[in-house]
Rosetta silent file (secondary structure, phi, psi, omega in degrees, C-alpha in Angstrom):
SEQUENCE: MLERIRIVLIGTSHPGNIGAAARAMKTMGLEQLALVAPRCEGITPEAIARASGADDILTRATLHDTLEPALTDCRWVVGASARSRHLPWPLCSPREFSARLPGEMQGHEGTVALVFGREDKGLTNEELQRCHTHVHIPTSADYSSLNLAAAVQVLAYECRQAFLATQTASVDTLPGSAYPFGVEWDNPLASHADTERFFEHLERTLTDIGFHDPANPRQLMARLRRLYMRSRLDVMELNMLRGILTRVDRLQNRPGTPPDQTETS
SCORE:     score description
SCORE:     0.000 S_00000001
   1 L     0.000  -43.509 -174.289   16.431   -3.482    0.248 S_00000001
   2 H   -64.729  -31.375 -178.208   14.864   -6.160   -1.937 S_00000001
   3 H   -72.752   -9.695  178.144   13.963   -8.378    0.996 S_00000001
   4 H  -102.080   15.725  176.106   11.751   -5.583    2.370 S_00000001
   5 E  -107.911  127.788 -177.585    9.576   -5.424   -0.754 S_00000001
   6 E  -113.792  128.215  172.194    6.352   -7.452   -0.665 S_00000001
   7 E   -91.961  124.787 -178.263    4.340   -8.496   -3.705 S_00000001
   8 E  -116.017  120.563  178.563    0.648   -8.748   -2.803 S_00000001
   9 E  -109.684  124.163 -178.213   -1.718  -10.588   -5.163 S_00000001
  10 E  -107.188  128.989  171.050   -5.451  -10.158   -4.551 S_00000001
  11 L    60.756   31.762 -179.960   -8.092  -12.596   -5.752 S_00000001
  12 L   -62.694  134.205 -173.340   -5.844  -14.456   -8.205 S_00000001
  13 L  -104.356  -10.856 -175.064   -7.947  -16.992  -10.108 S_00000001
  14 L  -128.229  121.819 -178.651   -5.312  -19.103  -11.874 S_00000001
  15 H   -60.513  -29.076  177.730   -2.541  -21.046  -10.080 S_00000001
  16 H   -61.788  -35.258  178.603   -0.297  -20.683  -13.116 S_00000001
  17 H   -69.153  -34.928  176.301   -0.292  -16.924  -12.632 S_00000001
  18 H   -65.619  -44.814  178.161    0.786  -17.321   -9.009 S_00000001
  19 H   -62.476  -43.503 -179.792    3.623  -19.593  -10.075 S_00000001
  20 H   -66.582  -34.957  176.585    4.693  -17.266  -12.874 S_00000001
  21 H   -65.236  -40.438  177.556    4.598  -14.286  -10.500 S_00000001
  22 H   -61.684  -40.805  177.754    6.868  -16.171   -8.098 S_00000001
  23 H   -63.376  -43.395  178.745    9.312  -16.806  -10.953 S_00000001
  24 H   -59.881  -40.602  179.198    9.231  -13.116  -11.914 S_00000001
  25 H   -64.211  -48.563 -173.586   10.000  -12.187   -8.318 S_00000001
  26 H   -66.919  -33.382  178.416   12.893  -14.597   -7.870 S_00000001
  27 H   -63.760  -23.661 -178.592   14.651  -13.532  -11.061 S_00000001
  28 L  -106.592    4.294  174.492   14.819  -10.001   -9.618 S_00000001
  29 L    87.967   11.722  177.438   15.719  -10.983   -6.053 S_00000001
  30 L   -86.385  147.148 -173.090   12.351  -10.399   -4.377 S_00000001
  31 L  -123.545  -26.813 -172.141   11.333  -12.830   -1.655 S_00000001
  32 E   -93.348  122.185  175.896    8.051  -11.804   -0.024 S_00000001
  33 E  -126.613  129.484  176.471    4.784  -12.967   -1.588 S_00000001
  34 E  -121.929  131.018  178.103    1.374  -12.465    0.026 S_00000001
  35 E  -108.522  123.168 -178.785   -1.825  -13.993   -1.369 S_00000001
  36 E  -110.610  119.197  177.597   -5.081  -12.279   -0.432 S_00000001
  37 L    42.632   54.330  179.167   -8.333  -14.227   -0.866 S_00000001
  38 L   -64.256  147.721  179.098   -7.067  -16.229   -3.859 S_00000001
  39 L   -96.917   21.495  178.751   -9.753  -17.834   -5.992 S_00000001
  40 L  -156.558  171.053  173.477   -7.583  -20.907   -6.559 S_00000001
  41 L   -72.208  138.366 -177.701   -5.061  -23.075   -4.771 S_00000001
  42 L   -78.996  -30.577 -178.767   -1.705  -21.335   -4.435 S_00000001
  43 L  -120.937  103.659  177.545    0.462  -24.441   -4.676 S_00000001
  44 L  -133.260  167.043  176.670   -0.553  -26.864   -7.406 S_00000001
  45 H   -54.541  -37.801  179.920    1.461  -28.852   -9.962 S_00000001
  46 H   -68.270  -41.888  178.478    0.760  -26.120  -12.509 S_00000001
  47 H   -61.213  -43.497 -179.987    1.844  -23.353  -10.129 S_00000001
  48 H   -64.922  -40.640  178.934    5.066  -25.228   -9.342 S_00000001
  49 H   -63.688  -43.677 -179.159    5.730  -25.857  -13.025 S_00000001
  50 H   -71.152  -25.501  177.240    5.200  -22.173  -13.913 S_00000001
  51 H   -68.712  -28.243  173.055    7.398  -21.144  -10.975 S_00000001
  52 L    50.914   53.063  178.853   10.231  -23.000  -12.706 S_00000001
  53 L   100.639   -6.517  178.580   12.460  -23.343   -9.665 S_00000001
  54 L  -101.909   24.714 -177.140   10.927  -20.519   -7.603 S_00000001
  55 H   -68.716  -15.482  174.470    8.589  -22.856   -5.707 S_00000001
  56 H   -64.263  -32.239  176.445   10.360  -21.873   -2.444 S_00000001
  57 H   -68.222  -38.633  175.937    8.631  -18.490   -2.785 S_00000001
  58 H   -62.200  -42.596 -177.794    5.291  -20.288   -3.141 S_00000001
  59 H   -64.922  -36.606 -178.485    6.004  -22.346   -0.041 S_00000001
  60 H   -86.043   -9.064 -175.969    6.852  -19.253    2.024 S_00000001
  61 L   -58.469  139.824  176.594    3.936  -17.164    0.703 S_00000001
  62 E   -91.563  149.763 -177.162    1.549  -15.874    3.367 S_00000001
  63 E  -118.302  131.371 -176.659   -2.208  -16.319    2.964 S_00000001
  64 E  -134.771  145.915  177.423   -4.746  -13.706    4.077 S_00000001
  65 L   -76.524  -33.290 -178.583   -8.524  -13.437    3.948 S_00000001
  66 L  -132.180  170.321 -176.936   -8.433   -9.645    3.499 S_00000001
  67 L   -70.252  -36.921 -170.870   -5.936   -7.018    2.352 S_00000001
  68 H   -51.724  -52.424 -177.729   -5.361   -5.370    5.744 S_00000001
  69 H   -65.356  -21.072  177.777   -3.178   -8.047    7.409 S_00000001
  70 H   -74.612  -15.414 -175.210   -0.999   -8.258    4.302 S_00000001
  71 H  -114.706    1.707 -169.388   -0.132   -4.555    4.710 S_00000001
  72 L   -47.281  -47.793 -174.182    0.103   -4.209    8.500 S_00000001
  73 L   -95.197   10.210 -174.192    3.820   -3.344    8.702 S_00000001
  74 E   -84.015  141.782  178.163    4.030   -1.430    5.412 S_00000001
  75 E  -105.758  -22.250  175.959    5.090    2.234    5.238 S_00000001
  76 E  -137.472  120.612 -178.692    4.579    2.735    1.499 S_00000001
  77 E  -116.571  123.368 -176.372    1.803    0.910   -0.351 S_00000001
  78 E  -119.997  122.469 -178.599    1.722    1.121   -4.149 S_00000001
  79 E  -102.996  131.112  177.568   -1.242   -0.241   -6.101 S_00000001
  80 E   -77.989  119.486 -176.143   -0.978   -1.320   -9.731 S_00000001
  81 L  -123.319  128.213 -176.494   -3.807    0.398  -11.615 S_00000001
  82 L   -92.889   -5.914 -176.581   -4.624   -0.252  -15.258 S_00000001
  83 L  -148.714  160.175  176.897   -7.064    2.603  -15.705 S_00000001
  84 L   -71.486  154.760 -176.429   -7.835    6.115  -14.539 S_00000001
  85 L  -114.038  157.905  179.005  -10.226    6.488  -11.634 S_00000001
  86 L   -60.709  -39.224  177.389  -13.172    8.785  -10.976 S_00000001
  87 L  -102.865  109.284 -176.811  -11.323   10.143   -7.939 S_00000001
  88 L   -59.109  149.225 -178.076   -7.746   11.045   -8.966 S_00000001
  89 L  -138.711  152.078  176.977   -4.957    9.623   -6.808 S_00000001
  90 L   -50.847  129.439 -171.342   -1.178   10.225   -6.716 S_00000001
  91 E  -130.313  142.719  175.059    0.161    8.362   -9.757 S_00000001
  92 E  -139.812  162.133  173.732    3.621    7.384  -10.967 S_00000001
  93 L   -87.099  166.010  175.090    5.179    5.433  -13.800 S_00000001
  94 H   -55.403  -39.430 -179.444    7.282    2.301  -13.147 S_00000001
  95 H   -69.187  -38.212  176.046   10.457    4.338  -13.685 S_00000001
  96 H   -65.772  -38.577  174.913    9.294    7.042  -11.269 S_00000001
  97 H   -58.265  -45.740 -179.761    8.463    4.312   -8.758 S_00000001
  98 H   -60.612  -41.088 -179.070   12.004    2.980   -9.145 S_00000001
  99 H   -66.359  -34.080 -178.242   13.520    6.424   -8.577 S_00000001
 100 H   -80.548  -22.844 -169.167   11.518    6.929   -5.377 S_00000001
 101 H   -58.418  -47.367 -178.636   12.113    3.479   -3.931 S_00000001
 102 H   -59.054  -42.179  179.459   15.566    3.958   -2.297 S_00000001
 103 H   -66.314  -36.526  179.983   14.436    7.081   -0.461 S_00000001
 104 H   -65.880  -21.417 -176.029   11.209    5.457    0.681 S_00000001
 105 L  -101.479    7.042  177.247   13.234    2.681    2.318 S_00000001
 106 L   -86.106  147.783  165.879   15.600    4.954    4.234 S_00000001
 107 L    78.780    1.714  177.387   15.351    5.666    7.917 S_00000001
 108 L  -156.235  170.710 -176.191   12.888    2.969    9.018 S_00000001
 109 L  -104.590   10.724 -176.680   12.369   -0.761    8.974 S_00000001
 110 L   -69.410  167.500 -178.480    8.983   -0.815    7.299 S_00000001
 111 E  -101.326  147.602  170.513    8.054   -2.804    4.231 S_00000001
 112 E   -99.473  131.350  179.862    7.084   -1.520    0.789 S_00000001
 113 E  -112.532  135.371  170.817    4.101   -3.325   -0.743 S_00000001
 114 E  -110.072  116.949 -171.464    3.271   -3.639   -4.431 S_00000001
 115 E  -107.555  127.960 -179.969   -0.389   -4.617   -4.725 S_00000001
 116 E  -120.261  142.028 -176.504   -1.829   -6.332   -7.807 S_00000001
 117 L   -95.919 -165.611 -175.421   -5.499   -7.064   -8.444 S_00000001
 118 E   -69.763  152.080 -179.554   -7.557   -9.754  -10.097 S_00000001
 119 L   -60.762  -34.988 -173.243   -6.829  -10.914  -13.634 S_00000001
 120 L   -90.662  -27.845 -175.796  -10.301   -9.943  -14.856 S_00000001
 121 L  -143.817   11.310  173.103  -10.982   -6.636  -13.093 S_00000001
 122 E    67.342 -147.138 -179.479   -7.900   -5.497  -11.193 S_00000001
 123 L   -93.267  144.822  175.020   -8.169   -3.718   -7.858 S_00000001
 124 L   -75.352  164.940  176.626  -11.407   -2.319   -6.472 S_00000001
 125 H   -60.152  -39.657  179.612  -11.689    1.369   -5.611 S_00000001
 126 H   -62.277  -42.256  178.839  -11.675    0.477   -1.914 S_00000001
 127 H   -66.480  -40.753  178.889   -8.433   -1.484   -2.314 S_00000001
 128 H   -65.540  -28.708  178.432   -6.813    1.322   -4.302 S_00000001
 129 L   -74.809   -8.109  172.472   -7.762    3.756   -1.535 S_00000001
 130 L   -85.426   -2.081 -175.654   -5.566    1.715    0.820 S_00000001
 131 L  -102.862  144.187  173.769   -2.554    2.719   -1.298 S_00000001
 132 L   -72.595  -35.729 -172.747   -0.432    5.844   -0.944 S_00000001
 133 E  -141.708  148.203  171.094    0.375    5.833   -4.656 S_00000001
 134 E  -106.487  145.773  175.645   -0.860    4.154   -7.828 S_00000001
 135 E  -120.842  133.651 -177.785    1.531    2.934  -10.507 S_00000001
 136 L  -120.098  124.532  176.779    0.442    2.605  -14.125 S_00000001
 137 L   -85.829  116.922 -173.173    2.374    0.583  -16.697 S_00000001
 138 L   -77.507   83.057  179.661    2.054    2.499  -19.999 S_00000001
 139 L   -79.041  172.345  179.769    1.099   -0.309  -22.379 S_00000001
 140 L   -65.107  137.995  177.150    0.223    0.107  -26.047 S_00000001
 141 L   -66.083  -24.770 -179.011   -3.109    1.785  -26.726 S_00000001
 142 L   -77.343  -26.984  179.452   -3.711   -0.781  -29.458 S_00000001
 143 L  -155.834   96.230 -171.236   -3.375   -3.738  -27.077 S_00000001
 144 L  -100.761    1.399 -176.985   -3.210   -2.930  -23.371 S_00000001
 145 L   -71.400  113.723 -177.071   -4.005   -6.356  -21.907 S_00000001
 146 L  -114.871  123.458  177.915   -1.108   -7.221  -19.611 S_00000001
 147 L   -60.400  146.809 -178.174   -0.868  -10.621  -17.939 S_00000001
 148 H   -54.310  -51.138 -178.029   -0.657  -10.519  -14.137 S_00000001
 149 H   -63.725  -33.080  177.471    2.764  -12.181  -13.993 S_00000001
 150 H   -65.955  -39.185  177.054    4.043   -9.843  -16.738 S_00000001
 151 H   -64.429  -42.130  176.016    2.971   -6.841  -14.664 S_00000001
 152 H   -60.422  -40.853 -179.497    4.764   -8.294  -11.648 S_00000001
 153 H   -62.492  -43.125 -179.407    7.865   -8.790  -13.817 S_00000001
 154 H   -59.124  -48.978 -175.566    7.870   -5.166  -14.986 S_00000001
 155 H   -76.965  -31.042  174.231    7.716   -3.747  -11.462 S_00000001
 156 H   -64.171  -38.665  176.403   10.044   -6.374   -9.997 S_00000001
 157 H   -60.548  -43.703  179.431   12.581   -5.343  -12.647 S_00000001
 158 H   -64.505  -35.777  175.488   12.237   -1.712  -11.580 S_00000001
 159 H   -60.696  -43.545 -179.138   12.811   -2.764   -7.960 S_00000001
 160 H   -67.453  -37.483  177.365   16.036   -4.466   -8.995 S_00000001
 161 H   -62.407  -38.776  177.240   17.182   -1.441  -10.987 S_00000001
 162 H   -64.214  -42.027  178.557   16.674    0.711   -7.894 S_00000001
 163 H   -62.703  -46.442 -178.610   18.682   -1.773   -5.828 S_00000001
 164 H   -63.560  -34.675  178.768   21.531   -1.901   -8.368 S_00000001
 165 H   -64.128  -34.660  179.576   21.670    1.899   -8.475 S_00000001
 166 H   -71.625  -17.464  179.897   22.263    1.989   -4.717 S_00000001
 167 H   -81.285  -17.086 -175.625   25.266   -0.321   -5.161 S_00000001
 168 H  -116.215   -0.307 -179.211   27.089    2.118   -7.427 S_00000001
 169 L  -150.971  158.576  172.796   26.164    5.482   -5.905 S_00000001
 170 L   -64.659  136.621 -179.903   25.380    7.110   -2.601 S_00000001
 171 H   -57.651  -35.179 -177.095   21.659    6.826   -1.895 S_00000001
 172 H   -66.847  -18.498 -178.937   21.568   10.556   -1.159 S_00000001
 173 H   -97.184   -3.437 -179.574   22.680   11.340   -4.731 S_00000001
 174 L   -74.327  143.689  176.689   20.078    9.182   -6.460 S_00000001
 175 L   -58.280  129.342  176.622   17.214   11.011   -8.238 S_00000001
 176 L    77.157    3.920 -172.785   14.204   11.150   -5.953 S_00000001
 177 L   -70.231  -21.498 -179.594   16.078    9.494   -3.081 S_00000001
 178 L   -89.604    1.651  179.232   15.108   12.171   -0.563 S_00000001
 179 L   -62.677  145.162   13.408   11.407   11.765   -1.270 S_00000001
 180 L   -97.912   -5.632 -169.633    8.900   12.408    0.134 S_00000001
 181 L  -114.923   -2.474  176.378   10.087   15.410    2.181 S_00000001
 182 L    77.076    4.431 -178.586   13.430   16.450    0.717 S_00000001
 183 L  -158.112  156.918  176.746   15.225   16.101    4.055 S_00000001
 184 L   -63.541  127.862 -171.647   15.903   13.440    6.675 S_00000001
 185 L   -88.200  156.708 -173.824   12.707   13.253    8.718 S_00000001
 186 L   -90.111  -11.696  178.586   12.490   13.412   12.524 S_00000001
 187 L  -139.912  148.272  177.550    9.927   10.632   13.010 S_00000001
 188 L   -66.231  151.704  176.077    9.249    7.355   11.212 S_00000001
 189 E   -66.335  148.736  179.709    6.303    7.249    8.846 S_00000001
 190 L   -66.473  144.803  177.775    3.131    5.754   10.280 S_00000001
 191 L   -75.649  163.634  177.330    2.519    2.110    9.517 S_00000001
 192 H   -60.139  -42.438 -177.410   -0.446    0.956    7.453 S_00000001
 193 H   -61.999  -45.679  179.842   -2.056   -0.650   10.514 S_00000001
 194 H   -67.125  -37.012  178.491   -1.860    2.545   12.605 S_00000001
 195 H   -64.672  -40.697  178.651   -3.084    4.652    9.696 S_00000001
 196 H   -66.126  -36.250  175.975   -6.112    2.407    9.208 S_00000001
 197 H   -64.790  -36.033  175.194   -6.949    2.672   12.913 S_00000001
 198 H   -62.028  -45.596 -179.955   -6.824    6.442   12.528 S_00000001
 199 H   -63.112  -38.267  176.714   -9.276    6.324    9.608 S_00000001
 200 H   -62.869  -43.304  178.997  -11.650    4.118   11.609 S_00000001
 201 H   -64.889  -43.640  179.920  -11.455    6.551   14.533 S_00000001
 202 H   -60.224  -45.304 -179.094  -11.947    9.556   12.227 S_00000001
 203 H   -64.526  -41.331  177.915  -15.045    8.050   10.624 S_00000001
 204 H   -60.041  -46.192 -176.810  -16.579    7.189   14.009 S_00000001
 205 H   -67.340  -44.231  179.146  -16.012   10.694   15.323 S_00000001
 206 H   -63.462  -32.892  176.048  -17.294   12.458   12.196 S_00000001
 207 H   -68.916  -43.000 -178.898  -20.409   10.277   12.331 S_00000001
 208 H   -62.261  -36.855 -177.790  -20.945   11.063   16.029 S_00000001
 209 L   -88.241    1.971  176.012  -20.776   14.825   15.481 S_00000001
 210 L    82.684   11.387  179.743  -23.126   14.635   12.503 S_00000001
 211 L   -85.020  -25.223 -177.625  -20.586   15.657    9.867 S_00000001
 212 L  -122.503  129.457  177.235  -20.555   12.274    8.125 S_00000001
 213 L  -111.577  104.777 -178.142  -23.625   10.282    7.148 S_00000001
 214 L   -58.014  -25.390  179.601  -22.654    6.672    6.369 S_00000001
 215 L   -76.806  -18.278  179.157  -25.973    6.243    4.536 S_00000001
 216 L  -142.496   68.492 -168.660  -25.056    9.105    2.180 S_00000001
 217 L   -68.094  -30.177  177.412  -21.236    9.308    2.259 S_00000001
 218 L    52.578   36.093  176.916  -20.758   11.444   -0.890 S_00000001
 219 L    64.054   16.482 -178.907  -17.080   10.358   -1.083 S_00000001
 220 H   -58.912  -52.605 -176.490  -16.257   12.190    2.151 S_00000001
 221 H   -68.630  -33.545  177.400  -14.128    9.425    3.641 S_00000001
 222 H   -63.347  -41.043 -179.142  -12.521    8.635    0.284 S_00000001
 223 H   -72.484  -37.583  175.784  -11.436   12.261   -0.101 S_00000001
 224 H   -66.694  -38.295  176.624  -10.204   12.499    3.493 S_00000001
 225 H   -61.735  -43.852  178.369   -8.332    9.251    2.972 S_00000001
 226 H   -60.445  -42.633 -179.744   -6.715   10.700   -0.158 S_00000001
 227 H   -58.316  -51.467 -175.481   -5.731   13.843    1.766 S_00000001
 228 H   -75.675  -34.434  176.594   -4.001   12.007    4.599 S_00000001
 229 H   -65.512  -36.547  179.787   -2.489    9.276    2.431 S_00000001
 230 H   -68.421  -32.124 -176.409   -1.024   11.967    0.185 S_00000001
 231 H   -80.848  -13.626  176.536    0.492   13.812    3.151 S_00000001
 232 L    57.196   69.006 -178.117    2.328   10.679    4.414 S_00000001
 233 L   -58.955  137.981  170.682    1.656   11.041    8.149 S_00000001
 234 E   -94.287  175.824 -173.264    4.505   10.275   10.508 S_00000001
 235 H   -61.363  -44.158 -178.834    4.028    8.606   13.888 S_00000001
 236 H   -64.697  -43.526  179.720    3.980   11.855   15.901 S_00000001
 237 H   -63.061  -41.257  179.830    1.497   13.540   13.553 S_00000001
 238 H   -65.000  -41.196  178.403   -0.809   10.551   13.636 S_00000001
 239 H   -62.696  -38.404  177.978   -0.715   10.471   17.455 S_00000001
 240 H   -63.879  -43.383  179.623   -1.605   14.176   17.583 S_00000001
 241 H   -64.078  -40.731  176.931   -4.573   13.635   15.270 S_00000001
 242 H   -63.095  -37.412  177.896   -5.748   10.683   17.350 S_00000001
 243 H   -63.630  -40.854  176.880   -5.451   12.884   20.448 S_00000001
 244 H   -61.953  -44.880  179.747   -7.637   15.579   18.856 S_00000001
 245 H   -63.527  -38.276  178.551  -10.261   12.991   17.950 S_00000001
 246 H   -63.064  -40.762  177.764  -10.173   11.578   21.485 S_00000001
 247 H   -64.003  -41.341  176.216  -10.824   15.054   22.926 S_00000001
 248 H   -61.600  -41.755  178.419  -13.769   15.496   20.558 S_00000001
 249 H   -58.513  -42.764 -179.326  -15.077   12.098   21.651 S_00000001
 250 H   -65.621  -39.361  177.593  -14.948   13.168   25.298 S_00000001
 251 H   -64.451  -28.187  176.688  -16.805   16.386   24.544 S_00000001
 252 L   -85.058   -0.899 -179.874  -19.446   14.249   22.851 S_00000001
 253 L    59.490   36.750  177.290  -19.546   12.071   25.993 S_00000001
 254 L   -81.099  125.052 -177.576  -18.859    8.965   23.991 S_00000001
 255 L   -71.005  160.869  170.728  -18.110    6.115   26.378 S_00000001
 256 L   104.535   -8.531  178.179  -15.139    3.806   26.104 S_00000001
 257 L  -111.870  122.451  177.932  -12.226    6.289   25.964 S_00000001
 258 L   -55.533  140.389 -171.272  -10.231    6.896   29.167 S_00000001
 259 L   -63.919  -26.422 -175.737  -10.524   10.594   30.139 S_00000001
 260 L  -124.096   30.800 -177.750   -6.789   11.379   30.162 S_00000001
 261 L  -126.591  127.444  175.226   -5.399    8.998   27.579 S_00000001
 262 L   -84.073  129.385  177.924   -4.608    9.764   23.935 S_00000001
 263 L   -73.676  127.467  179.452   -5.391    6.854   21.646 S_00000001
 264 L  -129.325    7.925 -179.801   -2.310    5.869   19.688 S_00000001
 265 L  -148.789    0.000    0.000   -3.085    2.371   18.501 S_00000001
């Protein structure tokens, strides 16, 4: 289970924090590290020193210009959020995240991503809208400043607790293990890459029919994104929605879509 959990760091500005995050990961058995548009070098003497023996994780870390390729194969994306947002989003505590984790990893081969933002300003609203769920670490109200690597350590610890619980009990008996649907599902959940293609298709179609004005969006796409991310589309459901959009496109005489083919990718 632990090898299918990916830590994603966006816009990290200090190599020491990357090294310390790698150390936090390795102590809890996590292996996958993805760096998105870092504002510093990922492997420096300071990063290696702070990794304290976990420099193999630094060496294997993948580097991406944007968030999307770091999440392509992910089925559950959880964003670490330090503050409430104007548009509410499904939220859990670290312990609730831990309880849900075994069930989220049943029945498919997808990856779970934990996404962390910049040291100075965290994740942007757009980045948080790429997540199915937000997780908030309940720090002290008197001093809530949490170092990036410390935040990684907290959630990496919860990942390990979830893993250890599966070693001593049947996964089906763990609290929250049947989430999100309470029963074994008939189709795998849609991947992040396929879901993002659906949102791109949806926005194009809504713009073509005059329902969405990109110049005056009024949070339409953000709210639709929240709706579908909250519902956790499976592969069959996503294909049906893409098929509906394709039919609308044909009625609008939009070129580029084969007349008898449902878009599924």
